[in-house]
PDB file of C-alpha atoms in Angstrom:
ATOM      1  CA  MET A1146    -105.348 148.494 -67.073  1.00 86.00           C
ATOM      2  CA  LEU A1147    -107.601 148.235 -70.322  1.00 88.00           C
ATOM      3  CA  LEU A1148    -110.645 146.869 -70.639  1.00 87.00           C
ATOM      4  CA  ASP A1149    -113.169 145.090 -72.936  1.00 88.00           C
ATOM      5  CA  SER A1150    -116.242 147.127 -74.020  1.00 92.00           C
ATOM      6  CA  ASP A1151    -118.681 144.718 -72.279  1.00 93.00           C
ATOM      7  CA  ALA A1152    -116.180 145.278 -68.848  1.00 91.00           C
ATOM      8  CA  GLU A1153    -116.439 149.587 -68.986  1.00 93.00           C
ATOM      9  CA  SER A1154    -120.108 149.447 -69.507  1.00 94.00           C
ATOM     10  CA  ASP A1155    -120.290 147.403 -65.634  1.00 93.00           C
ATOM     11  CA  VAL A1156    -117.707 149.468 -64.274  1.00 94.00           C
ATOM     12  CA  ALA A1157    -119.474 152.497 -65.462  1.00 94.00           C
ATOM     13  CA  TYR A1158    -123.205 151.109 -64.222  1.00 94.00           C
ATOM     14  CA  GLU A1159    -121.984 150.134 -61.098  1.00 94.00           C
ATOM     15  CA  LEU A1160    -119.935 153.739 -60.655  1.00 95.00           C
ATOM     16  CA  CYS A1161    -123.154 154.900 -61.132  1.00 94.00           C
ATOM     17  CA  GLN A1162    -125.106 153.198 -58.298  1.00 95.00           C
ATOM     18  CA  VAL A1163    -122.015 154.075 -55.934  1.00 94.00           C
ATOM     19  CA  VAL A1164    -120.622 157.416 -56.310  1.00 95.00           C
ATOM     20  CA  GLY A1165    -123.769 158.636 -59.051  1.00 95.00           C
ATOM     21  CA  ARG A1166    -124.931 161.023 -55.961  1.00 96.00           C
ATOM     22  CA  ALA A1167    -121.384 162.546 -55.110  1.00 97.00           C
ATOM     23  CA  ILE A1168    -121.306 164.423 -58.048  1.00 97.00           C
ATOM     24  CA  LEU A1169    -122.973 167.612 -59.123  1.00 97.00           C
ATOM     25  CA  PRO A1170    -123.201 170.566 -62.285  1.00 97.00           C
ATOM     26  CA  TYR A1171    -121.091 173.884 -61.525  1.00 96.00           C
ATOM     27  CA  ARG A1172    -121.145 176.819 -63.697  1.00 94.00           C
ATOM     28  CA  SER A1173    -118.812 179.870 -63.314  1.00 90.00           C
ATOM     29  CA  SER A1174    -118.973 182.834 -66.029  1.00 80.00           C
ATOM     30  CA  GLY A1175    -120.395 181.413 -68.805  1.00 77.00           C
ATOM     31  CA  ASP A1176    -117.544 178.145 -67.696  1.00 90.00           C
ATOM     32  CA  PHE A1177    -119.228 174.281 -67.697  1.00 95.00           C
ATOM     33  CA  GLY A1178    -117.950 172.030 -65.635  1.00 97.00           C
ATOM     34  CA  THR A1179    -118.979 169.250 -62.885  1.00 98.00           C
ATOM     35  CA  ALA A1180    -118.056 169.128 -59.058  1.00 97.00           C
ATOM     36  CA  PHE A1181    -118.060 166.465 -56.657  1.00 98.00           C
ATOM     37  CA  PHE A1182    -117.657 165.667 -53.240  1.00 97.00           C
ATOM     38  CA  PHE A1183    -114.702 163.365 -51.070  1.00 96.00           C
ATOM     39  CA  GLN A1184    -115.144 161.997 -47.997  1.00 93.00           C
ATOM     40  CA  GLY A1185    -111.036 162.625 -46.684  1.00 84.00           C
ATOM     41  CA  GLY A1186    -112.010 159.985 -43.519  1.00 70.00           C
ATOM     42  CA  ASP A1187    -114.208 158.706 -41.199  1.00 58.00           C
ATOM     43  CA  ASP A1188    -114.561 162.529 -39.745  1.00 59.00           C
ATOM     44  CA  PRO A1189    -117.787 164.340 -41.121  1.00 58.00           C
ATOM     45  CA  VAL A1190    -115.275 167.076 -40.808  1.00 65.00           C
ATOM     46  CA  GLY A1191    -112.996 165.343 -43.633  1.00 78.00           C
ATOM     47  CA  GLU A1192    -115.636 166.019 -46.607  1.00 91.00           C
ATOM     48  CA  SER A1193    -115.118 167.948 -49.485  1.00 93.00           C
ATOM     49  CA  LEU A1194    -116.604 169.450 -52.674  1.00 95.00           C
ATOM     50  CA  LEU A1195    -113.706 169.027 -55.118  1.00 97.00           C
ATOM     51  CA  THR A1196    -113.203 170.696 -58.597  1.00 97.00           C
ATOM     52  CA  ALA A1197    -110.994 172.990 -60.971  1.00 97.00           C
ATOM     53  CA  ALA A1198    -108.901 175.199 -59.855  1.00 94.00           C
ATOM     54  CA  ASP A1199    -109.976 177.324 -63.245  1.00 93.00           C
ATOM     55  CA  LEU A1200    -113.874 177.003 -62.950  1.00 94.00           C
ATOM     56  CA  VAL A1201    -113.377 178.799 -59.133  1.00 91.00           C
ATOM     57  CA  GLY A1202    -112.586 182.322 -58.033  1.00 76.00           C
ATOM     58  CA  GLY A1203    -115.594 184.326 -59.244  1.00 70.00           C
ATOM     59  CA  SER A1204    -118.563 185.338 -58.155  1.00 67.00           C
ATOM     60  CA  SER A1205    -121.106 184.378 -60.260  1.00 80.00           C
ATOM     61  CA  GLY A1206    -120.672 180.740 -59.225  1.00 89.00           C
ATOM     62  CA  GLU A1207    -123.398 178.270 -59.443  1.00 94.00           C
ATOM     63  CA  LEU A1208    -124.161 174.634 -58.134  1.00 95.00           C
ATOM     64  CA  GLY A1209    -126.313 172.941 -59.599  1.00 96.00           C
ATOM     65  CA  LEU A1210    -128.738 170.704 -57.470  1.00 96.00           C
ATOM     66  CA  ARG A1211    -130.386 167.214 -58.782  1.00 92.00           C
ATOM     67  CA  ALA A1212    -133.427 166.073 -56.935  1.00 92.00           C
ATOM     68  CA  SER A1213    -131.790 162.617 -55.970  1.00 94.00           C
ATOM     69  CA  VAL A1214    -129.113 164.840 -54.071  1.00 96.00           C
ATOM     70  CA  THR A1215    -131.329 166.398 -51.391  1.00 97.00           C
ATOM     71  CA  GLU A1216    -134.245 165.497 -49.199  1.00 97.00           C
ATOM     72  CA  PRO A1217    -137.285 165.817 -48.261  1.00 97.00           C
ATOM     73  CA  ALA A1218    -138.643 166.470 -52.277  1.00 94.00           C
ATOM     74  CA  GLY A1219    -139.068 169.587 -53.373  1.00 94.00           C
ATOM     75  CA  VAL A1220    -137.792 171.671 -50.301  1.00 97.00           C
ATOM     76  CA  ALA A1221    -133.789 172.752 -52.048  1.00 97.00           C
ATOM     77  CA  PRO A1222    -133.590 175.143 -54.069  1.00 96.00           C
ATOM     78  CA  ALA A1223    -132.558 174.706 -58.244  1.00 95.00           C
ATOM     79  CA  VAL A1224    -128.632 176.298 -57.956  1.00 95.00           C
ATOM     80  CA  ILE A1225    -127.039 177.512 -54.862  1.00 95.00           C
ATOM     81  CA  SER A1226    -124.615 180.561 -55.353  1.00 93.00           C
ATOM     82  CA  GLU A1227    -121.701 180.322 -54.256  1.00 87.00           C
ATOM     83  CA  ALA A1228    -121.670 183.629 -52.699  1.00 87.00           C
ATOM     84  CA  GLU A1229    -124.055 181.729 -50.220  1.00 89.00           C
ATOM     85  CA  ILE A1230    -121.278 179.411 -49.186  1.00 88.00           C
ATOM     86  CA  VAL A1231    -118.782 180.354 -46.143  1.00 85.00           C
ATOM     87  CA  PRO A1232    -116.184 179.071 -46.452  1.00 84.00           C
ATOM     88  CA  GLY A1233    -115.679 179.586 -49.377  1.00 88.00           C
ATOM     89  CA  TRP A1234    -113.243 177.740 -52.550  1.00 91.00           C
ATOM     90  CA  ALA A1235    -110.042 177.072 -51.598  1.00 91.00           C
ATOM     91  CA  ARG A1236    -107.946 177.931 -54.768  1.00 91.00           C
ATOM     92  CA  PHE A1237    -104.467 175.816 -55.679  1.00 92.00           C
ATOM     93  CA  PRO A1238    -103.536 177.083 -59.194  1.00 91.00           C
ATOM     94  CA  GLY A1239     -99.939 175.474 -59.023  1.00 91.00           C
ATOM     95  CA  ASP A1240    -101.964 171.684 -58.803  1.00 92.00           C
ATOM     96  CA  GLY A1241    -105.263 172.981 -60.303  1.00 94.00           C
ATOM     97  CA  VAL A1242    -107.629 172.050 -57.427  1.00 95.00           C
ATOM     98  CA  ALA A1243    -110.366 173.629 -55.649  1.00 94.00           C
ATOM     99  CA  VAL A1244    -111.639 172.996 -52.596  1.00 93.00           C
ATOM    100  CA  LEU A1245    -114.706 173.707 -50.834  1.00 92.00           C
ATOM    101  CA  PRO A1246    -115.227 172.538 -46.905  1.00 88.00           C
ATOM    102  CA  THR A1247    -118.892 170.752 -46.294  1.00 92.00           C
ATOM    103  CA  ALA A1248    -119.487 172.592 -43.584  1.00 90.00           C
ATOM    104  CA  GLY A1249    -120.851 175.645 -45.327  1.00 92.00           C
ATOM    105  CA  LEU A1250    -123.003 173.220 -47.683  1.00 94.00           C
ATOM    106  CA  HIS A1251    -124.801 171.322 -44.827  1.00 94.00           C
ATOM    107  CA  ARG A1252    -125.156 175.005 -43.325  1.00 94.00           C
ATOM    108  CA  TYR A1253    -127.127 176.542 -45.990  1.00 95.00           C
ATOM    109  CA  ALA A1254    -128.880 173.288 -46.156  1.00 96.00           C
ATOM    110  CA  GLY A1255    -130.103 173.240 -43.120  1.00 96.00           C
ATOM    111  CA  ASP A1256    -131.122 176.858 -42.678  1.00 96.00           C
ATOM    112  CA  GLY A1257    -133.464 176.202 -45.670  1.00 96.00           C
ATOM    113  CA  GLY A1258    -135.257 173.371 -44.293  1.00 97.00           C
ATOM    114  CA  TRP A1259    -133.361 170.944 -46.544  1.00 97.00           C
ATOM    115  CA  ARG A1260    -130.608 168.132 -45.831  1.00 97.00           C
ATOM    116  CA  TRP A1261    -127.747 166.490 -48.257  1.00 96.00           C
ATOM    117  CA  ARG A1262    -128.220 163.057 -50.153  1.00 95.00           C
ATOM    118  CA  VAL A1263    -125.117 162.475 -51.202  1.00 95.00           C
ATOM    119  CA  GLN A1264    -122.341 159.419 -52.036  1.00 93.00           C
ATOM    120  CA  PRO A1265    -119.129 160.842 -51.537  1.00 95.00           C
ATOM    121  CA  VAL A1266    -116.538 159.127 -53.138  1.00 96.00           C
ATOM    122  CA  PRO A1267    -114.525 157.148 -50.356  1.00 94.00           C
ATOM    123  CA  ALA A1268    -111.194 157.917 -49.505  1.00 93.00           C
ATOM    124  CA  GLY A1269    -110.534 153.940 -49.599  1.00 92.00           C
ATOM    125  CA  ILE A1270    -110.440 154.272 -53.372  1.00 95.00           C
ATOM    126  CA  ALA A1271    -108.815 157.544 -54.023  1.00 95.00           C
ATOM    127  CA  ALA A1272    -105.846 156.779 -56.298  1.00 95.00           C
ATOM    128  CA  GLY A1273    -102.386 156.953 -53.835  1.00 93.00           C
ATOM    129  CA  PRO A1274     -98.765 157.319 -55.516  1.00 94.00           C
ATOM    130  CA  GLU A1275     -98.585 152.957 -56.025  1.00 93.00           C
ATOM    131  CA  VAL A1276    -101.582 153.154 -58.131  1.00 94.00           C
ATOM    132  CA  VAL A1277    -100.421 156.674 -60.699  1.00 95.00           C
ATOM    133  CA  ALA A1278     -96.733 154.753 -61.243  1.00 93.00           C
ATOM    134  CA  ARG A1279     -98.160 151.720 -61.659  1.00 93.00           C
ATOM    135  CA  LEU A1280     -99.686 153.628 -64.993  1.00 95.00           C
ATOM    136  CA  GLY A1281     -97.719 154.476 -68.153  1.00 94.00           C
ATOM    137  CA  ALA A1282     -97.615 154.213 -72.218  1.00 94.00           C
ATOM    138  CA  ASP A1283     -99.686 152.218 -72.113  1.00 95.00           C
ATOM    139  CA  ALA A1284    -103.477 153.065 -72.640  1.00 95.00           C
ATOM    140  CA  SER A1285    -105.896 152.603 -69.517  1.00 95.00           C
ATOM    141  CA  SER A1286    -109.451 152.330 -70.200  1.00 97.00           C
ATOM    142  CA  ALA A1287    -110.320 156.418 -67.678  1.00 97.00           C
ATOM    143  CA  LEU A1288    -114.759 156.484 -66.861  1.00 97.00           C
ATOM    144  CA  VAL A1289    -114.901 160.303 -66.161  1.00 98.00           C
ATOM    145  CA  LEU A1290    -118.550 160.709 -64.567  1.00 98.00           C
ATOM    146  CA  ALA A1291    -119.731 164.578 -65.482  1.00 97.00           C
ATOM    147  CA  HIS A1292    -122.363 166.891 -65.897  1.00 97.00           C
ATOM    148  CA  GLY A1293    -121.909 167.020 -69.667  1.00 95.00           C
ATOM    149  CA  VAL A1294    -123.942 170.386 -71.487  1.00 95.00           C
ATOM    150  CA  ARG A1295    -126.653 169.998 -73.601  1.00 93.00           C
ATOM    151  CA  GLU A1296    -128.604 171.691 -76.185  1.00 91.00           C
ATOM    152  CA  ASP A1297    -131.326 172.583 -75.113  1.00 91.00           C
ATOM    153  CA  GLY A1298    -128.918 173.599 -71.666  1.00 88.00           C
ATOM    154  CA  SER A1299    -129.807 171.266 -69.502  1.00 92.00           C
ATOM    155  CA  ARG A1300    -127.055 169.189 -67.259  1.00 95.00           C
ATOM    156  CA  PRO A1301    -127.368 165.702 -66.981  1.00 94.00           C
ATOM    157  CA  LEU A1302    -125.281 162.912 -65.618  1.00 95.00           C
ATOM    158  CA  GLU A1303    -123.356 161.165 -67.862  1.00 95.00           C
ATOM    159  CA  VAL A1304    -120.062 158.736 -68.531  1.00 96.00           C
ATOM    160  CA  ALA A1305    -117.459 159.389 -70.963  1.00 96.00           C
ATOM    161  CA  ILE A1306    -115.296 155.894 -71.523  1.00 96.00           C
ATOM    162  CA  GLU A1307    -111.752 157.481 -72.201  1.00 96.00           C
ATOM    163  CA  ARG A1308    -108.403 156.341 -72.204  1.00 97.00           C
ATOM    164  CA  VAL A1309    -105.681 157.237 -70.148  1.00 97.00           C
ATOM    165  CA  VAL A1310    -101.569 157.228 -70.191  1.00 97.00           C
ATOM    166  CA  ARG A1311     -98.798 159.145 -67.969  1.00 96.00           C
ATOM    167  CA  ASP A1312     -96.544 160.900 -69.449  1.00 92.00           C
ATOM    168  CA  GLY A1313     -93.043 161.359 -67.212  1.00 90.00           C
ATOM    169  CA  ASP A1314     -94.370 162.521 -64.462  1.00 89.00           C
ATOM    170  CA  ALA A1315     -97.845 163.948 -66.576  1.00 95.00           C
ATOM    171  CA  VAL A1316    -101.323 162.013 -66.401  1.00 97.00           C
ATOM    172  CA  LEU A1317    -103.353 162.464 -69.273  1.00 97.00           C
ATOM    173  CA  ILE A1318    -106.880 161.518 -70.834  1.00 98.00           C
ATOM    174  CA  THR A1319    -106.205 161.576 -73.890  1.00 96.00           C
ATOM    175  CA  THR A1320    -108.927 163.149 -76.530  1.00 96.00           C
ATOM    176  CA  ASP A1321    -110.949 166.059 -76.011  1.00 96.00           C
ATOM    177  CA  LEU A1322    -113.801 165.979 -74.251  1.00 97.00           C
ATOM    178  CA  PRO A1323    -117.681 167.411 -74.304  1.00 94.00           C
ATOM    179  CA  PRO A1324    -118.270 170.771 -72.430  1.00 95.00           C
ATOM    180  CA  GLY A1325    -119.093 170.827 -68.723  1.00 97.00           C
ATOM    181  CA  TYR A1326    -116.500 167.613 -68.237  1.00 98.00           C
ATOM    182  CA  VAL A1327    -113.449 170.219 -66.226  1.00 98.00           C
ATOM    183  CA  GLY A1328    -113.667 169.700 -62.659  1.00 98.00           C
ATOM    184  CA  ALA A1329    -115.196 165.746 -62.713  1.00 98.00           C
ATOM    185  CA  PRO A1330    -113.990 162.896 -61.515  1.00 98.00           C
ATOM    186  CA  VAL A1331    -111.450 160.127 -63.301  1.00 98.00           C
ATOM    187  CA  PHE A1332    -111.796 156.758 -62.004  1.00 98.00           C
ATOM    188  CA  ILE A1333    -109.860 153.804 -63.522  1.00 97.00           C
ATOM    189  CA  VAL A1334    -109.197 149.819 -62.959  1.00 95.00           C
ATOM    190  CA  GLN A1335    -106.161 148.274 -61.495  1.00 93.00           C
ATOM    191  CA  ALA A1336    -105.158 144.467 -61.713  1.00 85.00           C
ATOM    192  CA  GLU A1337    -103.317 144.022 -57.587  1.00 79.00           C
ATOM    193  CA  PRO A1338    -100.551 142.560 -57.035  1.00 76.00           C
ATOM    194  CA  THR A1339    -102.841 140.072 -55.358  1.00 79.00           C
ATOM    195  CA  GLY A1340    -104.852 139.300 -58.281  1.00 75.00           C
ATOM    196  CA  GLU A1341    -107.880 140.899 -56.978  1.00 82.00           C
ATOM    197  CA  VAL A1342    -108.872 143.856 -59.552  1.00 86.00           C
ATOM    198  CA  SER A1343    -109.985 147.349 -57.996  1.00 91.00           C
ATOM    199  CA  PRO A1344    -111.679 150.151 -59.245  1.00 94.00           C
ATOM    200  CA  TYR A1345    -109.936 153.932 -57.800  1.00 96.00           C
ATOM    201  CA  CYS A1346    -110.721 157.442 -58.706  1.00 97.00           C
ATOM    202  CA  LEU A1347    -107.804 159.014 -60.068  1.00 97.00           C
ATOM    203  CA  GLY A1348    -108.114 162.706 -60.068  1.00 98.00           C
ATOM    204  CA  LEU A1349    -110.342 164.687 -61.655  1.00 98.00           C
ATOM    205  CA  VAL A1350    -110.474 167.169 -65.347  1.00 98.00           C
ATOM    206  CA  LEU A1351    -108.242 169.769 -65.414  1.00 98.00           C
ATOM    207  CA  PRO A1352    -108.697 172.324 -68.504  1.00 96.00           C
ATOM    208  CA  GLY A1353    -107.321 171.084 -72.482  1.00 95.00           C
ATOM    209  CA  VAL A1354    -106.834 171.161 -75.773  1.00 94.00           C
ATOM    210  CA  GLY A1355    -107.273 167.942 -77.483  1.00 94.00           C
ATOM    211  CA  ALA A1356    -106.000 166.243 -74.462  1.00 96.00           C
ATOM    212  CA  HIS A1357    -106.948 166.510 -70.733  1.00 97.00           C
ATOM    213  CA  PRO A1358    -104.418 166.757 -67.744  1.00 98.00           C
ATOM    214  CA  VAL A1359    -106.081 164.861 -64.902  1.00 98.00           C
ATOM    215  CA  ALA A1360    -104.990 166.436 -61.140  1.00 97.00           C
ATOM    216  CA  THR A1361    -104.435 163.092 -59.406  1.00 97.00           C
ATOM    217  CA  PHE A1362    -104.850 162.240 -55.754  1.00 95.00           C
ATOM    218  CA  ASP A1363    -101.674 161.959 -54.861  1.00 88.00           C
ATOM    219  CA  ARG A1364    -101.735 166.192 -55.835  1.00 88.00           C
ATOM    220  CA  ILE A1365    -105.463 166.457 -54.708  1.00 92.00           C
ATOM    221  CA  ARG A1366    -104.311 165.068 -50.907  1.00 89.00           C
ATOM    222  CA  ALA A1367    -101.114 167.572 -50.529  1.00 86.00           C
ATOM    223  CA  VAL A1368    -103.572 170.200 -50.585  1.00 86.00           C
ATOM    224  CA  LEU A1369    -106.818 169.035 -48.404  1.00 84.00           C
ATOM    225  CA  PRO A1370    -106.658 170.496 -45.265  1.00 65.00           C
ATOM    226  CA  ALA A1371    -106.519 168.625 -42.426  1.00 53.00           C
ATOM    227  CA  THR A1372    -109.728 170.087 -40.773  1.00 45.00           C
ATOM    228  CA  PRO A1373    -111.164 171.810 -44.086  1.00 44.00           C
ATOM    229  CA  GLY A1374    -114.630 173.446 -41.674  1.00 37.00           C
ATOM    230  CA  ASP A1375    -111.416 175.866 -40.662  1.00 36.00           C
ATOM    231  CA  ILE A1376    -111.122 177.688 -43.966  1.00 35.00           C
TER     232      ILE A1376
END
């Protein structure tokens, strides 16, 4: 669904209110990206952190923390080294996805005397196969919530309003995205058969040149473990 510019801005604002605290900056071996919390069901064990597989796997990964995602104020560190988190990332290179069960993140916070205050992307808006199938060669509005990289090194939360298409089995954002956007969640809006309009988290941004493939949630769900804390 292609929205006009005013509607795109309205959707971007609402997404920041609803899931803005799901999204965190990530850095590994000089590569900048984004990760986000996803709640796969009502059971807390279904919560995971997601990003692109190409970003993770080394020993130097760091997850950045914004003041708004932790409490009480001033207790949590500015960054968490992935080497300190057990269980660590599970990589699925064939699908482009990396999954970090959040049990270790919550233990790390508790040991440090603080707790997470996040807004995971809920399972209810994760795009299923029927949502992906409704995409086509005609461009739809795509909103990417990510932590970009400013010249001064800061990593603010940003929204890029782009276009997404489906070409056969591939789903693509049709332009280059700025540094820091790989791994970020991609949102779209679709009209339902009932006439209602619904937002969906389509998936996450993968590396690309000139365009970026999207690992859609039908692929992501296939690799999410049934009990992430047991990885």
